[in-house]
Amino acid sequence: MTNHLDLFFSAISDPTRRAVIERLTRGPAAVSELHAPHDMALPTFLKHLKVLENAGLTRSTKKGRVRTVHIEAQPLAAAEHWLTTQRKLWEGRLDRLSALAERLEKGGDA
Amino acid sequence: MTNHLDLFFSAISDPTRRAVIERLTRGPAAVSELHAPHDMALPTFLKHLKVLENAGLTRSTKKGRVRTVHIEAQPLAAAEHWLTTQRKLWEGRLDRLSALAERLEKGGDA
């Protein structure tokens, strides 16, 4: 079974795809607008968009000939949560080590 | 050029490697201890450790025959920062949309 975090972190491990996410946090955009700043063929760019959509990071709607891409905030929040949890556990360990060092130091003085 | 975030996000897109990071936030561990909970051959597991080390997420030291793996906190913080920035931009946009909707509503009442 492929985990949501697998798909998510894999999706944002590419600079083109991160640039698309950075653009979409400012609001939905048409595929042509998203593609414009990227020096690559449209089919290649569409594959990147597909990876983002498959990872649940974006969804798209079509009106006439224009496809508009929207960001989905929930997976971003879930990934941030994982990272924040790891950092807090790590910092908690540093705090405990520091407290232990302080106790040992005081014990040495007594 | 491969970006640090590319390597980082790619490294944590795998559940085995995330499990290693989760373990290491509690403190350094010997390779054998890290390997124990994972039902895979040691050479396969060592490849996962190599990916983490190449991404700058871990470093290892060797004493006699025991190799100990340590977490490196800085890349975790950098990746968390990228995600937090995206979420804040996104939330800022929602706030502005909400304020706009409120103004339009008030305008409608006047």
PDB file of C-alpha atoms in Angstrom, chain A residues 32-96:
ATOM      1  CA  SER A  32      -1.338  27.804 -19.581  1.00  0.00           C
ATOM      2  CA  GLU A  33      -0.505  30.369 -16.878  1.00  0.00           C
ATOM      3  CA  LEU A  34       1.150  27.706 -14.713  1.00  0.00           C
ATOM      4  CA  HIS A  35       3.159  26.452 -17.685  1.00  0.00           C
ATOM      5  CA  ALA A  36       4.370  29.898 -18.890  1.00  0.00           C
ATOM      6  CA  PRO A  37       7.366  30.374 -16.513  1.00  0.00           C
ATOM      7  CA  HIS A  38       8.671  26.838 -17.145  1.00  0.00           C
ATOM      8  CA  ASP A  39      11.023  26.201 -20.027  1.00  0.00           C
ATOM      9  CA  MET A  40       9.711  22.757 -20.930  1.00  0.00           C
ATOM     10  CA  ALA A  41       7.360  21.173 -23.446  1.00  0.00           C
ATOM     11  CA  LEU A  42       3.700  21.224 -22.471  1.00  0.00           C
ATOM     12  CA  PRO A  43       3.349  17.399 -22.371  1.00  0.00           C
ATOM     13  CA  THR A  44       6.263  17.200 -19.910  1.00  0.00           C
ATOM     14  CA  PHE A  45       4.719  19.934 -17.800  1.00  0.00           C
ATOM     15  CA  LEU A  46       1.315  18.193 -17.861  1.00  0.00           C
ATOM     16  CA  LYS A  47       2.990  15.071 -16.440  1.00  0.00           C
ATOM     17  CA  HIS A  48       4.184  17.147 -13.484  1.00  0.00           C
ATOM     18  CA  LEU A  49       0.642  18.447 -12.957  1.00  0.00           C
ATOM     19  CA  LYS A  50      -0.627  14.864 -13.074  1.00  0.00           C
ATOM     20  CA  VAL A  51       1.821  13.821 -10.323  1.00  0.00           C
ATOM     21  CA  LEU A  52       0.555  16.666  -8.117  1.00  0.00           C
ATOM     22  CA  GLU A  53      -3.066  15.703  -8.766  1.00  0.00           C
ATOM     23  CA  ASN A  54      -2.410  11.998  -8.119  1.00  0.00           C
ATOM     24  CA  ALA A  55      -0.790  12.914  -4.798  1.00  0.00           C
ATOM     25  CA  GLY A  56      -3.971  14.786  -3.849  1.00  0.00           C
ATOM     26  CA  LEU A  57      -2.123  18.111  -3.754  1.00  0.00           C
ATOM     27  CA  THR A  58      -4.196  19.722  -6.481  1.00  0.00           C
ATOM     28  CA  ARG A  59      -7.489  19.295  -8.272  1.00  0.00           C
ATOM     29  CA  SER A  60      -8.549  20.798 -11.562  1.00  0.00           C
ATOM     30  CA  THR A  61     -11.784  21.956 -13.156  1.00  0.00           C
ATOM     31  CA  LYS A  62     -12.507  22.531 -16.838  1.00  0.00           C
ATOM     32  CA  LYS A  63     -14.679  25.302 -18.241  1.00  0.00           C
ATOM     33  CA  GLY A  64     -14.824  25.417 -22.026  1.00  0.00           C
ATOM     34  CA  ARG A  65     -11.234  24.984 -23.191  1.00  0.00           C
ATOM     35  CA  VAL A  66      -9.617  26.283 -20.014  1.00  0.00           C
ATOM     36  CA  ARG A  67      -8.499  23.909 -17.273  1.00  0.00           C
ATOM     37  CA  THR A  68      -7.982  25.611 -13.918  1.00  0.00           C
ATOM     38  CA  VAL A  69      -5.826  24.089 -11.184  1.00  0.00           C
ATOM     39  CA  HIS A  70      -6.550  24.560  -7.473  1.00  0.00           C
ATOM     40  CA  ILE A  71      -4.408  23.641  -4.488  1.00  0.00           C
ATOM     41  CA  GLU A  72      -5.696  21.209  -1.856  1.00  0.00           C
ATOM     42  CA  ALA A  73      -4.541  22.355   1.559  1.00  0.00           C
ATOM     43  CA  GLN A  74      -5.087  19.180   3.596  1.00  0.00           C
ATOM     44  CA  PRO A  75      -2.088  17.122   2.340  1.00  0.00           C
ATOM     45  CA  LEU A  76       0.222  20.118   2.887  1.00  0.00           C
ATOM     46  CA  ALA A  77      -1.000  20.293   6.481  1.00  0.00           C
ATOM     47  CA  ALA A  78      -0.516  16.532   6.997  1.00  0.00           C
ATOM     48  CA  ALA A  79       3.076  16.655   5.726  1.00  0.00           C
ATOM     49  CA  GLU A  80       3.854  19.732   7.797  1.00  0.00           C
ATOM     50  CA  HIS A  81       2.441  17.887  10.820  1.00  0.00           C
ATOM     51  CA  TRP A  82       4.793  14.945  10.278  1.00  0.00           C
ATOM     52  CA  LEU A  83       7.828  17.242  10.055  1.00  0.00           C
ATOM     53  CA  THR A  84       6.766  19.345  13.032  1.00  0.00           C
ATOM     54  CA  THR A  85       6.278  16.193  15.115  1.00  0.00           C
ATOM     55  CA  GLN A  86       9.803  14.984  14.269  1.00  0.00           C
ATOM     56  CA  ARG A  87      11.304  18.380  15.116  1.00  0.00           C
ATOM     57  CA  LYS A  88       9.463  18.554  18.447  1.00  0.00           C
ATOM     58  CA  LEU A  89      10.548  15.041  19.433  1.00  0.00           C
ATOM     59  CA  TRP A  90      14.115  15.972  18.523  1.00  0.00           C
ATOM     60  CA  GLU A  91      13.995  19.263  20.417  1.00  0.00           C
ATOM     61  CA  GLY A  92      12.376  17.496  23.392  1.00  0.00           C
ATOM     62  CA  ARG A  93      15.320  15.121  23.471  1.00  0.00           C
ATOM     63  CA  LEU A  94      17.796  18.034  23.385  1.00  0.00           C
ATOM     64  CA  ASP A  95      15.901  19.690  26.263  1.00  0.00           C
ATOM     65  CA  ARG A  96      16.071  16.488  28.332  1.00  0.00           C
TER      66      ARG A  96
END
